[in-house]
Amino acid sequence: MKIALVQMEIKEKQHAENTAHGLEMLEEAAGHCDLAILPEIWTTGYSLGHLQEQAETPGDELIRRLQDMAARHHCALVPGSFPMRWEDGRIYNTALAINAEGKVLSRYGKAHLFGMFHEEDFFASGDRFEVYGLNGVQCASTLCYDMRFPELYRYLALRNAQLILVPAQWPDRRGYAWDVLCRARAIENHLFLAAVNAVGTFKQDVFYGHSRLVDPNGCIIAEAGHGEEIVYADMDPARSEEVRKILNSLADVRLRISVPPFADEDK
C-alpha cells in the first residue's frame, strides 16, 4: 500500500484558508497513493475561540467533499482531525477514516486531551476505539498526545491492528519525544505507524514536522523535513506478521498484573 503523509502548514485563526489549502494538498496526494493522511486539527488549528461555529457535523459540506475525493481517486483518506459535533451535542477532536469508495468507516474522538492546550475546555473525550480495514490493511486512528499513553496502542495491537495512524500537531521543543515515541509504539506492538505532523506556529510554539512512516522494527521508511511537503512511502502489511513470527512479545504480554502494596522502605 502506498501512503501519502501530507505535512501542511496550519495558520492561526485562518479557518477558511486552512480548509482550502488542506483540501488542495490532499487532492494532489490522493491521485498518487492508496491512503492519504493529514495532520491534526488542520482546519482551525488550536485557535478555538470560534469552535461552536466552526465545528463540523455529520454530512456537512467538508465531509461530503472528502468522501467525493476518496471515491473520485479511489483512494482511502484519513483526513487528519477537525472539530466535529456528534449526535450527543458535544464537540470532539475527530478523526474520520474514509475508504476508497467514499464511505466513512470509522470516527475516532481523541481520548487523551492535552491539558497544556486546555483541550478539555473545548472538547469532550472520546471512548470509542476501532480497528477498520483500508485496502486490505487493518488500521486504527489515534491523535497526537495519545502517543504518550502506550496502553491504547497495546489494546489496538491486540485487536490485530497492522497500521496505526497518528495525525498530530507536535512542537519542535519536544521533537525528541516525537522521535522516540513514534518508534517505541511501533516496536513494542510489532506494527507500522504513520505519524503526520503539522508545520507552522502556534503562539510560542513551532511545529516540528518530521512526519514519518515507521516499520514494525522501529526503522523509519520515509520521513519529511521541517517544511510543508507530501511524502510518499510504501508499506507491506505482511511485514508485521513476519516480525511477530520471529519475536512475538504480544503473545507473552500479561494483561492483568496485581501490584502489591509498597513496602515502607520503598516509599
Short mmCIF file of C-alpha atoms in Angstrom, two decimals:
data_model
loop_
_atom_site.label_atom_id
_atom_site.label_comp_id
_atom_site.label_asym_id
_atom_site.label_seq_id
_atom_site.Cartn_x
_atom_site.Cartn_y
_atom_site.Cartn_z
CA MET A 1 0.00 0.00 0.00
CA LYS A 2 1.35 3.42 -0.94
CA ILE A 3 0.78 6.05 1.75
CA ALA A 4 0.94 9.83 1.42
CA LEU A 5 1.96 11.81 4.51
CA VAL A 6 0.51 15.26 3.84
CA GLN A 7 2.53 17.63 6.03
CA MET A 8 0.85 21.03 5.75
CA GLU A 9 1.33 24.42 7.34
CA ILE A 10 -1.53 25.33 9.66
CA LYS A 11 -2.13 29.04 10.28
CA GLU A 12 -3.66 30.57 13.38
CA LYS A 13 -7.18 31.99 13.02
CA GLN A 14 -7.34 31.17 9.29
CA HIS A 15 -10.14 28.60 9.16
CA ALA A 16 -11.19 29.18 5.54
CA GLU A 17 -7.60 29.39 4.25
CA ASN A 18 -6.51 26.27 6.15
CA THR A 19 -9.51 24.30 4.91
CA ALA A 20 -8.96 25.26 1.27
CA HIS A 21 -5.22 24.62 1.43
CA GLY A 22 -5.61 21.26 3.16
CA LEU A 23 -8.12 20.10 0.56
CA GLU A 24 -5.78 21.25 -2.22
CA MET A 25 -2.83 19.29 -0.81
CA LEU A 26 -5.00 16.25 -0.14
CA GLU A 27 -6.34 16.34 -3.71
CA GLU A 28 -2.78 16.35 -5.04
CA ALA A 29 -1.78 13.42 -2.86
CA ALA A 30 -4.89 11.33 -3.47
CA GLY A 31 -4.09 10.94 -7.15
CA HIS A 32 -0.79 9.20 -6.38
CA CYS A 33 -1.42 6.84 -3.47
CA ASP A 34 -3.73 4.33 -1.81
CA LEU A 35 -4.08 6.19 1.50
CA ALA A 36 -3.56 9.90 2.25
CA ILE A 37 -3.31 11.38 5.75
CA LEU A 38 -3.47 14.99 7.02
CA PRO A 39 -2.34 16.45 10.40
CA GLU A 40 -4.48 17.03 13.48
CA ILE A 41 -6.92 20.00 13.70
CA TRP A 42 -5.89 21.24 10.25
CA THR A 43 -8.99 23.37 9.59
CA THR A 44 -8.88 25.54 12.71
CA GLY A 45 -5.52 24.95 14.31
CA TYR A 46 -5.62 25.38 18.07
CA SER A 47 -7.20 28.85 17.81
CA LEU A 48 -10.51 27.57 19.15
CA GLY A 49 -12.32 30.79 20.07
CA HIS A 50 -14.94 30.24 17.34
CA LEU A 51 -15.23 26.50 17.83
CA GLN A 52 -19.02 26.49 18.18
CA GLU A 53 -19.46 27.99 14.70
CA GLN A 54 -16.56 26.15 13.06
CA ALA A 55 -17.28 22.61 14.28
CA GLU A 56 -18.40 20.25 11.53
CA THR A 57 -21.44 17.99 11.84
CA PRO A 58 -22.06 14.63 10.11
CA GLY A 59 -22.99 15.26 6.48
CA ASP A 60 -21.54 18.80 6.31
CA GLU A 61 -20.02 20.08 3.07
CA LEU A 62 -16.44 19.38 4.14
CA ILE A 63 -17.20 15.75 4.90
CA ARG A 64 -19.11 15.33 1.63
CA ARG A 65 -16.15 16.80 -0.27
CA LEU A 66 -13.76 14.40 1.42
CA GLN A 67 -15.99 11.43 0.60
CA ASP A 68 -16.27 12.57 -3.01
CA MET A 69 -12.48 12.99 -3.25
CA ALA A 70 -11.88 9.48 -1.94
CA ALA A 71 -14.33 7.97 -4.43
CA ARG A 72 -13.04 10.00 -7.42
CA HIS A 73 -9.44 9.00 -6.84
CA HIS A 74 -10.29 5.56 -5.45
CA CYS A 75 -8.02 6.48 -2.55
CA ALA A 76 -8.67 5.96 1.16
CA LEU A 77 -8.41 9.07 3.34
CA VAL A 78 -7.72 9.69 6.99
CA PRO A 79 -8.08 13.47 6.71
CA GLY A 80 -6.36 14.35 9.97
CA SER A 81 -8.82 15.59 12.53
CA PHE A 82 -11.15 18.55 12.91
CA PRO A 83 -13.69 19.73 15.47
CA MET A 84 -16.96 17.84 14.98
CA ARG A 85 -20.23 17.96 16.86
CA TRP A 86 -21.52 14.43 17.42
CA GLU A 87 -25.09 13.27 17.93
CA ASP A 88 -24.79 13.75 21.71
CA GLY A 89 -24.36 17.51 21.10
CA ARG A 90 -20.75 17.58 22.29
CA ILE A 91 -17.74 18.54 20.17
CA TYR A 92 -14.89 16.06 19.73
CA ASN A 93 -11.45 16.37 18.17
CA THR A 94 -12.47 13.90 15.45
CA ALA A 95 -10.52 11.73 13.01
CA LEU A 96 -12.55 10.09 10.25
CA ALA A 97 -11.47 7.13 8.14
CA ILE A 98 -12.95 7.08 4.63
CA ASN A 99 -12.48 4.11 2.32
CA ALA A 100 -11.71 4.24 -1.41
CA GLU A 101 -15.43 4.08 -2.22
CA GLY A 102 -16.10 7.22 -0.18
CA LYS A 103 -17.72 5.52 2.81
CA VAL A 104 -16.92 6.67 6.36
CA LEU A 105 -15.72 3.53 8.16
CA SER A 106 -14.58 4.96 11.48
CA ARG A 107 -14.99 8.06 13.61
CA TYR A 108 -12.49 8.50 16.43
CA GLY A 109 -12.80 11.18 19.11
CA LYS A 110 -9.45 11.97 20.75
CA ALA A 111 -9.31 10.14 24.06
CA HIS A 112 -6.41 11.90 25.80
CA LEU A 113 -6.99 15.65 25.84
CA PHE A 114 -3.89 17.83 26.11
CA GLY A 115 -4.05 19.83 29.33
CA MET A 116 -1.29 22.24 28.29
CA PHE A 117 -3.54 23.50 25.44
CA HIS A 118 -6.67 23.23 27.66
CA GLU A 119 -8.32 20.89 25.18
CA GLU A 120 -10.72 19.76 27.89
CA ASP A 121 -12.26 23.26 27.86
CA PHE A 122 -13.30 22.79 24.24
CA PHE A 123 -13.63 19.08 23.51
CA ALA A 124 -15.27 16.02 25.00
CA SER A 125 -13.03 12.98 25.48
CA GLY A 126 -13.72 10.05 23.16
CA ASP A 127 -14.03 6.46 24.31
CA ARG A 128 -14.55 4.53 21.05
CA PHE A 129 -11.50 2.64 19.77
CA GLU A 130 -11.96 0.90 16.43
CA VAL A 131 -9.91 -1.22 14.05
CA TYR A 132 -11.06 -0.91 10.45
CA GLY A 133 -9.94 -2.23 7.08
CA LEU A 134 -8.48 0.01 4.37
CA ASN A 135 -7.22 -1.63 1.19
CA GLY A 136 -6.81 -4.94 2.97
CA VAL A 137 -4.84 -3.46 5.89
CA GLN A 138 -6.18 -3.44 9.46
CA CYS A 139 -5.87 0.18 10.62
CA ALA A 140 -6.65 2.26 13.69
CA SER A 141 -6.64 6.01 14.36
CA THR A 142 -5.14 7.88 17.30
CA LEU A 143 -4.23 11.55 17.71
CA CYS A 144 -1.05 13.35 18.79
CA TYR A 145 -0.96 13.32 22.63
CA ASP A 146 -2.39 9.78 22.59
CA MET A 147 1.15 8.60 21.75
CA ARG A 148 2.17 9.20 25.36
CA PHE A 149 -0.30 6.52 26.52
CA PRO A 150 1.02 3.10 25.42
CA GLU A 151 -1.99 1.20 26.77
CA LEU A 152 -4.14 2.47 23.90
CA TYR A 153 -1.68 1.20 21.30
CA ARG A 154 -1.35 -2.18 23.01
CA TYR A 155 -5.15 -2.51 23.00
CA LEU A 156 -5.30 -1.78 19.27
CA ALA A 157 -2.44 -4.18 18.55
CA LEU A 158 -4.22 -6.95 20.43
CA ARG A 159 -7.22 -6.26 18.19
CA ASN A 160 -4.92 -7.06 15.24
CA ALA A 161 -4.14 -3.54 14.01
CA GLN A 162 -1.32 -3.62 11.45
CA LEU A 163 -1.08 0.16 10.88
CA ILE A 164 -1.81 2.92 13.39
CA LEU A 165 -2.32 6.44 12.09
CA VAL A 166 -1.32 9.44 14.20
CA PRO A 167 -2.32 12.88 12.88
CA ALA A 168 -0.63 15.43 15.15
CA GLN A 169 0.41 18.98 15.96
CA TRP A 170 3.67 18.27 17.79
CA PRO A 171 6.02 21.12 18.73
CA ASP A 172 9.67 21.46 17.86
CA ARG A 173 10.71 21.81 21.50
CA ARG A 174 9.52 18.25 22.16
CA GLY A 175 10.86 16.82 18.92
CA TYR A 176 13.00 14.30 20.83
CA ALA A 177 9.81 12.80 22.30
CA TRP A 178 8.23 12.56 18.83
CA ASP A 179 11.29 10.71 17.54
CA VAL A 180 11.29 8.22 20.40
CA LEU A 181 7.55 7.66 20.81
CA CYS A 182 6.84 7.05 17.12
CA ARG A 183 9.42 4.28 17.07
CA ALA A 184 8.58 2.87 20.51
CA ARG A 185 4.86 2.48 19.75
CA ALA A 186 5.74 0.63 16.52
CA ILE A 187 8.41 -1.61 18.07
CA GLU A 188 6.52 -2.69 21.18
CA ASN A 189 3.41 -3.62 19.18
CA HIS A 190 5.02 -5.08 16.01
CA LEU A 191 3.12 -2.77 13.68
CA PHE A 192 3.51 0.12 11.25
CA LEU A 193 2.93 3.66 12.47
CA ALA A 194 2.18 6.60 10.16
CA ALA A 195 2.58 9.86 12.08
CA VAL A 196 1.63 13.04 10.20
CA ASN A 197 2.65 16.27 11.89
CA ALA A 198 1.95 19.91 11.05
CA VAL A 199 4.35 22.73 10.32
CA GLY A 200 3.83 26.38 11.18
CA THR A 201 3.47 28.16 14.51
CA PHE A 202 1.01 28.47 17.37
CA LYS A 203 1.74 31.21 19.92
CA GLN A 204 5.30 30.47 21.09
CA ASP A 205 5.44 27.01 19.55
CA VAL A 206 6.93 26.00 16.20
CA PHE A 207 5.60 22.69 14.95
CA TYR A 208 8.21 20.00 14.39
CA GLY A 209 7.15 18.46 11.09
CA HIS A 210 9.15 15.25 10.54
CA SER A 211 6.11 13.20 9.57
CA ARG A 212 7.19 9.61 9.11
CA LEU A 213 6.24 6.03 8.36
CA VAL A 214 7.85 3.63 10.83
CA ASP A 215 8.05 -0.13 10.33
CA PRO A 216 7.45 -2.83 13.00
CA ASN A 217 11.16 -2.89 13.87
CA GLY A 218 11.20 0.86 14.50
CA CYS A 219 13.02 1.69 11.26
CA ILE A 220 11.94 4.89 9.53
CA ILE A 221 10.84 4.01 5.99
CA ALA A 222 10.28 7.63 4.93
CA GLU A 223 10.36 10.99 6.70
CA ALA A 224 9.53 14.60 5.92
CA GLY A 225 11.68 17.54 6.86
CA HIS A 226 10.74 20.73 8.69
CA GLY A 227 8.70 22.34 5.91
CA GLU A 228 5.48 21.78 4.05
CA GLU A 229 5.62 18.71 1.77
CA ILE A 230 3.97 15.46 0.75
CA VAL A 231 5.99 12.31 1.39
CA TYR A 232 5.06 9.02 -0.28
CA ALA A 233 6.03 5.66 1.18
CA ASP A 234 5.20 2.01 0.55
CA MET A 235 4.30 -0.48 3.27
CA ASP A 236 3.79 -4.24 3.07
CA PRO A 237 1.35 -5.35 5.81
CA ALA A 238 2.82 -8.86 5.69
CA ARG A 239 5.93 -7.41 7.35
CA SER A 240 4.02 -7.02 10.60
CA GLU A 241 3.19 -10.73 10.63
CA GLU A 242 6.78 -11.66 9.74
CA VAL A 243 8.11 -9.71 12.72
CA ARG A 244 5.56 -11.28 15.05
CA LYS A 245 6.64 -14.77 13.97
CA ILE A 246 10.25 -14.02 14.92
CA LEU A 247 9.64 -12.19 18.22
CA ASN A 248 6.03 -12.09 19.31
CA SER A 249 6.02 -10.20 22.59
CA LEU A 250 2.26 -9.74 22.21
CA ALA A 251 1.88 -13.46 22.90
CA ASP A 252 3.76 -13.04 26.19
CA VAL A 253 2.02 -9.94 27.50
CA ARG A 254 0.41 -10.14 30.94
CA LEU A 255 -2.78 -8.14 30.77
CA ARG A 256 -3.68 -8.50 34.43
CA ILE A 257 -0.93 -7.88 36.95
CA SER A 258 -1.70 -7.38 40.63
CA VAL A 259 0.63 -4.78 42.08
CA PRO A 260 1.44 -5.46 45.76
CA PRO A 261 1.48 -2.59 48.25
CA PHE A 262 4.79 -0.76 48.54
CA ALA A 263 6.95 -1.78 51.46
CA ASP A 264 7.75 1.12 53.79
CA GLU A 265 11.38 1.15 52.68
CA ASP A 266 10.31 1.51 49.00
CA LYS A 267 8.13 4.57 49.54
#
